[in-house]
Short mmCIF file of C-alpha atoms and ligand atoms in Angstrom, two decimals:
data_model
loop_
_atom_site.label_atom_id
_atom_site.label_comp_id
_atom_site.label_asym_id
_atom_site.label_seq_id
_atom_site.Cartn_x
_atom_site.Cartn_y
_atom_site.Cartn_z
CA MET A 16 -109.30 -9.94 25.99
CA GLU A 17 -112.64 -11.66 25.44
CA LEU A 18 -115.93 -10.07 26.40
CA GLY A 19 -119.51 -11.27 26.36
CA LEU A 20 -121.86 -8.36 25.57
CA ILE A 21 -125.60 -8.70 26.08
CA GLY A 22 -127.83 -6.12 24.38
CA LEU A 23 -126.77 -4.78 20.99
CA GLY A 24 -129.15 -1.85 20.59
CA LYS A 25 -128.21 1.79 19.97
CA MET A 26 -125.63 1.74 22.75
CA GLY A 27 -124.51 -1.90 22.91
CA GLY A 28 -124.14 -2.27 19.14
CA ASN A 29 -121.75 0.67 18.88
CA MET A 30 -119.88 -0.43 21.99
CA ARG A 31 -119.27 -3.87 20.44
CA GLU A 32 -117.79 -2.10 17.43
CA ARG A 33 -115.55 0.21 19.50
CA ILE A 34 -114.24 -2.66 21.65
CA ARG A 35 -113.50 -4.73 18.54
CA ARG A 36 -111.67 -1.81 16.96
CA ALA A 37 -109.37 -1.85 20.01
CA GLY A 38 -108.45 -5.45 19.17
CA HIS A 39 -110.57 -7.37 21.66
CA THR A 40 -112.88 -10.30 20.96
CA VAL A 41 -116.56 -9.60 21.59
CA VAL A 42 -119.26 -12.25 21.60
CA GLY A 43 -122.52 -10.32 21.41
CA TYR A 44 -126.02 -11.55 22.22
CA ASP A 45 -129.26 -9.80 21.37
CA ARG A 46 -132.85 -11.02 21.24
CA ASN A 47 -132.86 -9.84 17.64
CA PRO A 48 -131.15 -12.72 15.76
CA GLU A 49 -130.18 -10.43 12.86
CA ILE A 50 -127.63 -8.58 14.97
CA SER A 51 -126.70 -11.31 17.46
CA ASP A 52 -123.45 -13.31 17.26
CA VAL A 53 -124.95 -16.26 19.17
CA GLU A 54 -128.40 -17.73 19.64
CA SER A 55 -128.58 -17.82 23.43
CA LEU A 56 -126.91 -16.71 26.64
CA GLN A 57 -125.83 -20.31 27.15
CA GLU A 58 -124.00 -20.24 23.82
CA LEU A 59 -122.39 -16.88 24.71
CA VAL A 60 -121.13 -18.29 28.00
CA ASN A 61 -119.83 -21.44 26.28
CA LYS A 62 -117.86 -19.40 23.76
CA LEU A 63 -115.91 -17.49 26.43
CA GLN A 64 -112.91 -18.88 28.25
CA GLY A 65 -112.90 -18.44 32.03
CA PRO A 66 -112.60 -16.29 33.97
CA ARG A 67 -115.32 -14.64 31.90
CA VAL A 68 -116.37 -11.00 31.81
CA VAL A 69 -119.95 -10.43 30.67
CA TRP A 70 -121.26 -6.90 30.09
CA VAL A 71 -125.03 -6.38 30.36
CA MET A 72 -126.36 -3.50 28.23
CA VAL A 73 -130.14 -3.92 28.36
CA PRO A 74 -132.89 -1.59 29.65
CA ALA A 75 -132.81 -0.91 33.39
CA GLY A 76 -135.30 -2.68 35.62
CA ALA A 77 -137.00 -5.97 34.68
CA ALA A 78 -134.83 -6.72 31.63
CA THR A 79 -131.57 -6.21 33.56
CA GLN A 80 -132.89 -8.21 36.51
CA ALA A 81 -133.89 -11.15 34.27
CA THR A 82 -130.47 -11.11 32.57
CA VAL A 83 -128.54 -11.01 35.86
CA ASP A 84 -130.71 -13.85 37.21
CA GLU A 85 -129.97 -15.96 34.14
CA LEU A 86 -126.24 -15.21 34.28
CA ALA A 87 -126.15 -16.21 37.95
CA GLU A 88 -127.19 -19.70 36.80
CA LEU A 89 -124.87 -19.91 33.79
CA LEU A 90 -121.59 -18.36 35.01
CA SER A 91 -118.90 -19.86 37.28
CA PRO A 92 -117.03 -18.64 40.36
CA GLY A 93 -114.37 -16.11 39.35
CA ASP A 94 -116.43 -14.67 36.47
CA VAL A 95 -117.49 -11.00 36.55
CA VAL A 96 -120.75 -9.36 35.44
CA VAL A 97 -120.79 -5.66 34.48
CA ASP A 98 -124.08 -3.77 34.35
CA GLY A 99 -123.53 -0.90 31.89
CA GLY A 100 -127.20 0.05 31.56
CA ASN A 101 -128.86 2.99 33.29
CA SER A 102 -129.79 0.94 36.35
CA ARG A 103 -130.78 2.40 39.67
CA TRP A 104 -127.77 2.18 42.00
CA THR A 105 -129.79 0.40 44.69
CA ASP A 106 -130.35 -2.49 42.24
CA ASP A 107 -126.58 -2.87 41.91
CA ILE A 108 -126.23 -3.75 45.56
CA LYS A 109 -128.87 -6.48 45.24
CA HIS A 110 -127.24 -7.84 42.09
CA ALA A 111 -123.76 -7.83 43.64
CA GLU A 112 -125.02 -9.74 46.69
CA ALA A 113 -126.88 -12.35 44.64
CA LEU A 114 -123.87 -12.94 42.38
CA ALA A 115 -121.35 -12.92 45.26
CA ALA A 116 -123.28 -15.81 46.81
CA LYS A 117 -122.16 -17.83 43.76
CA GLY A 118 -118.59 -16.47 43.75
CA ILE A 119 -119.32 -14.21 40.76
CA GLY A 120 -118.05 -10.61 40.84
CA PHE A 121 -120.11 -7.55 39.92
CA VAL A 122 -119.20 -4.09 38.65
CA ASP A 123 -121.75 -1.35 37.91
CA CYS A 124 -120.87 1.12 35.19
CA GLY A 125 -122.66 4.32 34.21
CA VAL A 126 -122.04 5.05 30.54
CA SER A 127 -122.45 8.48 28.94
CA GLY A 128 -122.00 9.50 25.35
CA GLY A 129 -125.10 8.32 23.54
CA VAL A 130 -124.96 7.67 19.80
CA TRP A 131 -121.72 9.69 19.55
CA GLY A 132 -119.78 7.25 21.69
CA LEU A 133 -118.55 5.03 18.86
CA GLU A 134 -116.34 7.80 17.52
CA ASN A 135 -115.85 10.03 20.59
CA GLY A 136 -115.60 7.32 23.23
CA TYR A 137 -117.88 6.68 26.19
CA ALA A 138 -117.47 8.39 29.55
CA LEU A 139 -117.45 5.66 32.20
CA MET A 140 -118.21 5.78 35.92
CA TYR A 141 -117.80 2.43 37.62
CA GLY A 142 -118.17 0.95 41.08
CA GLY A 143 -117.00 -2.31 42.61
CA ASP A 144 -114.10 -4.14 44.22
CA ALA A 145 -110.67 -3.36 42.78
CA GLU A 146 -110.10 -7.04 41.83
CA HIS A 147 -113.31 -7.12 39.75
CA VAL A 148 -112.63 -3.72 38.17
CA ALA A 149 -109.16 -4.96 37.18
CA CYS A 150 -110.76 -7.84 35.20
CA VAL A 151 -112.77 -5.32 33.14
CA GLN A 152 -110.05 -2.66 32.81
CA PRO A 153 -109.01 -3.47 29.19
CA VAL A 154 -112.64 -2.99 28.10
CA PHE A 155 -112.93 0.26 30.03
CA ASP A 156 -109.74 1.44 28.32
CA ALA A 157 -111.17 0.54 24.90
CA LEU A 158 -114.46 2.34 25.51
CA LYS A 159 -113.30 5.53 27.23
CA PRO A 160 -112.52 8.71 25.30
CA GLU A 161 -108.91 9.36 24.39
CA GLY A 162 -107.16 11.69 26.81
CA ASP A 163 -106.59 11.87 30.51
CA PHE A 164 -110.20 12.00 31.65
CA GLY A 165 -113.46 10.27 30.83
CA SER A 166 -113.39 7.34 33.24
CA VAL A 167 -113.38 6.90 36.97
CA HIS A 168 -113.51 4.15 39.56
CA ALA A 169 -116.02 6.05 41.67
CA GLY A 170 -116.10 3.70 44.68
CA ALA A 171 -117.85 0.59 45.92
CA VAL A 172 -120.65 -1.27 44.09
CA GLY A 173 -123.41 1.26 43.28
CA ALA A 174 -121.05 4.24 43.10
CA GLY A 175 -120.84 4.08 39.31
CA HIS A 176 -124.57 4.30 38.75
CA PHE A 177 -124.92 6.83 41.57
CA ALA A 178 -122.39 9.07 39.79
CA LYS A 179 -124.16 8.55 36.45
CA MET A 180 -127.50 9.37 38.08
CA VAL A 181 -126.16 12.68 39.38
CA HIS A 182 -124.60 13.33 35.95
CA ASN A 183 -128.04 12.92 34.43
CA GLY A 184 -129.62 15.19 37.03
CA ILE A 185 -127.12 17.86 36.00
CA GLU A 186 -127.92 17.07 32.35
CA TYR A 187 -131.63 17.75 33.06
CA ALA A 188 -130.92 21.11 34.66
CA MET A 189 -128.45 22.24 31.99
CA MET A 190 -130.86 21.32 29.20
CA GLN A 191 -133.69 23.11 30.99
CA ALA A 192 -131.59 26.27 31.32
CA PHE A 193 -130.75 26.27 27.61
CA ALA A 194 -134.40 25.60 26.78
CA GLU A 195 -135.67 28.44 28.96
CA GLY A 196 -133.11 30.90 27.60
CA TRP A 197 -134.01 29.89 24.05
CA GLU A 198 -137.74 30.41 24.65
CA LEU A 199 -137.12 33.84 26.14
CA LEU A 200 -134.95 34.90 23.21
CA GLU A 201 -137.62 33.67 20.79
CA ALA A 202 -140.24 35.73 22.66
CA ALA A 203 -138.28 39.00 22.37
CA PRO A 204 -139.12 40.87 19.13
CA GLU A 205 -135.84 42.82 19.46
CA VAL A 206 -133.82 39.64 18.88
CA THR A 207 -134.03 38.91 15.18
CA ASP A 208 -131.85 35.79 14.94
CA VAL A 209 -131.94 33.57 17.99
CA ARG A 210 -130.08 30.74 16.28
CA GLU A 211 -127.13 33.02 15.58
CA VAL A 212 -127.07 34.14 19.20
CA PHE A 213 -126.81 30.49 20.24
CA ARG A 214 -124.16 29.87 17.59
CA SER A 215 -122.09 32.85 18.76
CA TRP A 216 -122.09 31.49 22.31
CA GLN A 217 -120.16 28.42 21.15
CA GLU A 218 -116.87 30.25 21.48
CA GLY A 219 -115.54 32.40 24.29
CA THR A 220 -118.58 32.29 26.56
CA VAL A 221 -118.92 30.89 30.04
CA ILE A 222 -121.73 28.57 28.86
CA ARG A 223 -119.99 27.04 25.82
CA SER A 224 -120.50 23.29 26.02
CA TRP A 225 -121.39 20.15 24.09
CA LEU A 226 -125.07 20.61 24.95
CA LEU A 227 -124.90 24.10 23.46
CA ASP A 228 -123.25 22.67 20.34
CA LEU A 229 -126.06 20.13 20.08
CA ALA A 230 -128.66 22.88 20.52
CA VAL A 231 -127.14 24.74 17.56
CA ARG A 232 -127.17 21.50 15.59
CA ALA A 233 -130.87 21.02 16.37
CA LEU A 234 -131.63 24.64 15.36
CA ASP A 235 -129.74 24.13 12.10
CA GLU A 236 -132.06 21.22 11.34
CA ASP A 237 -135.23 23.10 12.33
CA GLU A 238 -134.61 26.79 13.07
CA HIS A 239 -137.61 27.36 15.37
CA LEU A 240 -138.17 23.68 16.29
CA ASP A 241 -141.52 23.95 14.49
CA LYS A 242 -141.50 20.26 13.62
CA LEU A 243 -141.45 19.18 17.27
CA ARG A 244 -144.11 19.03 19.95
CA GLY A 245 -143.11 20.42 23.34
CA TRP A 246 -143.16 17.01 24.99
CA ALA A 247 -140.28 15.29 26.82
CA ALA A 248 -140.05 11.81 28.34
CA ASP A 249 -137.82 10.78 31.23
CA SER A 250 -136.14 7.44 31.84
CA GLY A 251 -135.89 7.48 35.63
CA GLU A 252 -132.54 8.94 36.56
CA GLY A 253 -133.90 12.44 37.15
CA ARG A 254 -136.48 10.98 39.53
CA TRP A 255 -133.86 8.90 41.34
CA THR A 256 -131.63 11.96 41.71
CA VAL A 257 -134.45 13.86 43.41
CA GLU A 258 -135.23 10.85 45.61
CA ALA A 259 -131.57 10.59 46.65
CA ALA A 260 -131.55 14.30 47.42
CA ILE A 261 -134.50 13.81 49.75
CA ASP A 262 -132.75 10.84 51.43
CA HIS A 263 -129.67 12.99 52.06
CA ALA A 264 -131.59 16.23 52.77
CA VAL A 265 -129.68 17.99 49.99
CA PRO A 266 -131.57 20.85 48.31
CA LEU A 267 -131.74 20.41 44.51
CA PRO A 268 -134.11 23.13 43.31
CA ALA A 269 -132.77 23.40 39.75
CA ILE A 270 -132.70 19.66 39.02
CA THR A 271 -136.10 19.11 40.64
CA ALA A 272 -137.68 21.95 38.66
CA SER A 273 -136.26 20.55 35.42
CA LEU A 274 -137.75 17.14 36.17
CA PHE A 275 -141.15 18.67 36.95
CA ALA A 276 -140.97 20.71 33.73
CA ARG A 277 -140.91 17.42 31.82
CA PHE A 278 -143.99 16.17 33.67
CA ALA A 279 -145.78 19.44 32.78
CA SER A 280 -144.79 18.95 29.12
CA ARG A 281 -146.92 15.81 28.96
CA GLN A 282 -150.15 17.47 30.03
CA ASP A 283 -152.50 18.71 27.32
CA ASP A 284 -154.13 20.89 29.92
CA SER A 285 -153.06 21.67 33.48
CA PRO A 286 -155.40 20.38 36.20
CA GLN A 287 -153.60 22.46 38.82
CA MET A 288 -153.96 25.63 36.76
CA LYS A 289 -157.68 24.93 36.52
CA MET A 290 -157.72 25.03 40.33
CA ILE A 291 -155.68 28.26 40.35
CA ALA A 292 -158.11 29.81 37.87
CA ALA A 293 -161.10 28.59 39.88
CA LEU A 294 -159.74 29.98 43.16
CA ARG A 295 -158.85 33.38 41.66
CA ASN A 296 -162.34 33.47 40.27
CA GLN A 297 -163.85 32.51 43.65
CA PHE A 298 -162.02 35.07 45.77
CA GLY A 299 -161.62 37.90 43.33
CA GLY A 300 -164.03 37.34 40.49
CA HIS A 301 -161.04 37.18 38.15
CA ALA A 302 -161.64 36.07 34.60
CA VAL A 303 -161.35 32.42 33.60
CA GLU A 304 -161.17 30.83 30.21
CA SER A 305 -163.72 28.16 29.39
CA LYS A 306 -163.00 25.08 27.33
O1 LIG B 405 -125.19 10.54 29.40
C1 LIG B 405 -125.86 10.11 28.48
O2 LIG B 405 -125.40 9.55 27.48
C2 LIG B 405 -127.35 10.26 28.58
O3 LIG B 405 -127.70 10.77 29.82
C3 LIG B 405 -128.02 8.93 28.38
O4 LIG B 405 -127.77 8.14 29.50
C4 LIG B 405 -129.49 9.01 28.04
O5 LIG B 405 -129.71 9.81 26.94
C5 LIG B 405 -130.32 9.45 29.20
O6 LIG B 405 -130.46 8.35 30.05
C6 LIG B 405 -131.69 9.96 28.83
O7 LIG B 405 -132.32 10.19 30.02
P1 LIG B 405 -133.77 10.72 30.13
O8 LIG B 405 -134.63 9.84 29.25
O9 LIG B 405 -134.13 10.58 31.56
O10 LIG B 405 -133.75 12.12 29.63
#
C-alpha cells in the first residue's frame, strides 16, 4: 500500500525504512529537506492516491496539533490520519472529532521500541473505529515485531495512547526499581562487582527483562556511570499516567514515586529539605549544614 509519513526523525526515519522493507510505498515529509521525500504536505498529499493514509510522527502537543490542522484542510473524505507520536489520549478525541467533521478518519497509535524498532519491530497499541484501523492494517503489520504479540487494537479513539501512557508509567517504575537496586548494590562494600551481579540476573531470574539487558549494556559502556550526571527528563506520559490515576481514584504509589524521583533529579539543592533541616533545628536544635 501507499503511506504518507510526516516526521522523519529518530523514530519516523526508521519506521519509513521498515515499512519500505515490507514492500510498501512511503512518501515521507520532514521539515529538514535533506531527509524529506517531498517539499511540502501539499506535495505529499498530491503524491498519494485516495483513499489516503497519512501517519503523523511529530512531537506531541503543538507540532502534532498544527500538522493535524493542516491535514484537515488538505485531505479528502475517506482518508485516514494516524497519530503515532506520544500524544496525550485526550488530544486524540479532539483530533478525531475535528477530522470526522470533514469525513476524515482518525486512528491513534502508541509506538514503543525506540531506536531498536527498525530491526526488532515496533510494539503498537492503536485505537479507533474498525473501518479506519482496517485501512492502516498493512502498515501495522509491517511495523510490528515478528511473532504472535506486539500489536493490539486497544479500543475506541484514545485507547491506543492511553495504553501507551500506562506502558510508559510502568516503564518509569521498572527503571526506578533497577536504578534503586543498583545504587544500593554500589553502596555495599561487600559487593565487589555490581555489574556482574546485574549481568548474572539476565538469565533465570524473576526480573530478567529487556530493561535489565539495557542496564547491563549501559554498565558495559561506563561501569559505574561516572560519565553521567544524575539528571533525568520526562516527556509527559508519566505525568499523564498520574493524572489519569487521580481521575479514576486508582492508587499508583510506585509510578508516582518514580515520576517525582525525576523531578528531584533536576534540583541542585532541595528547597524542601532546607525546610526539613530548618524545622529539625527549630524544635530540636539538630545540626544543619550551611551553604
Ligand atoms: O516505549 C518506548 O519506546 C519509550 O517509552 C518511548 O516512548 C520514549 O523513550 C519515552 O516516551 C520516553 O519517555 P520519557 O521522556 O517520559 O522518559
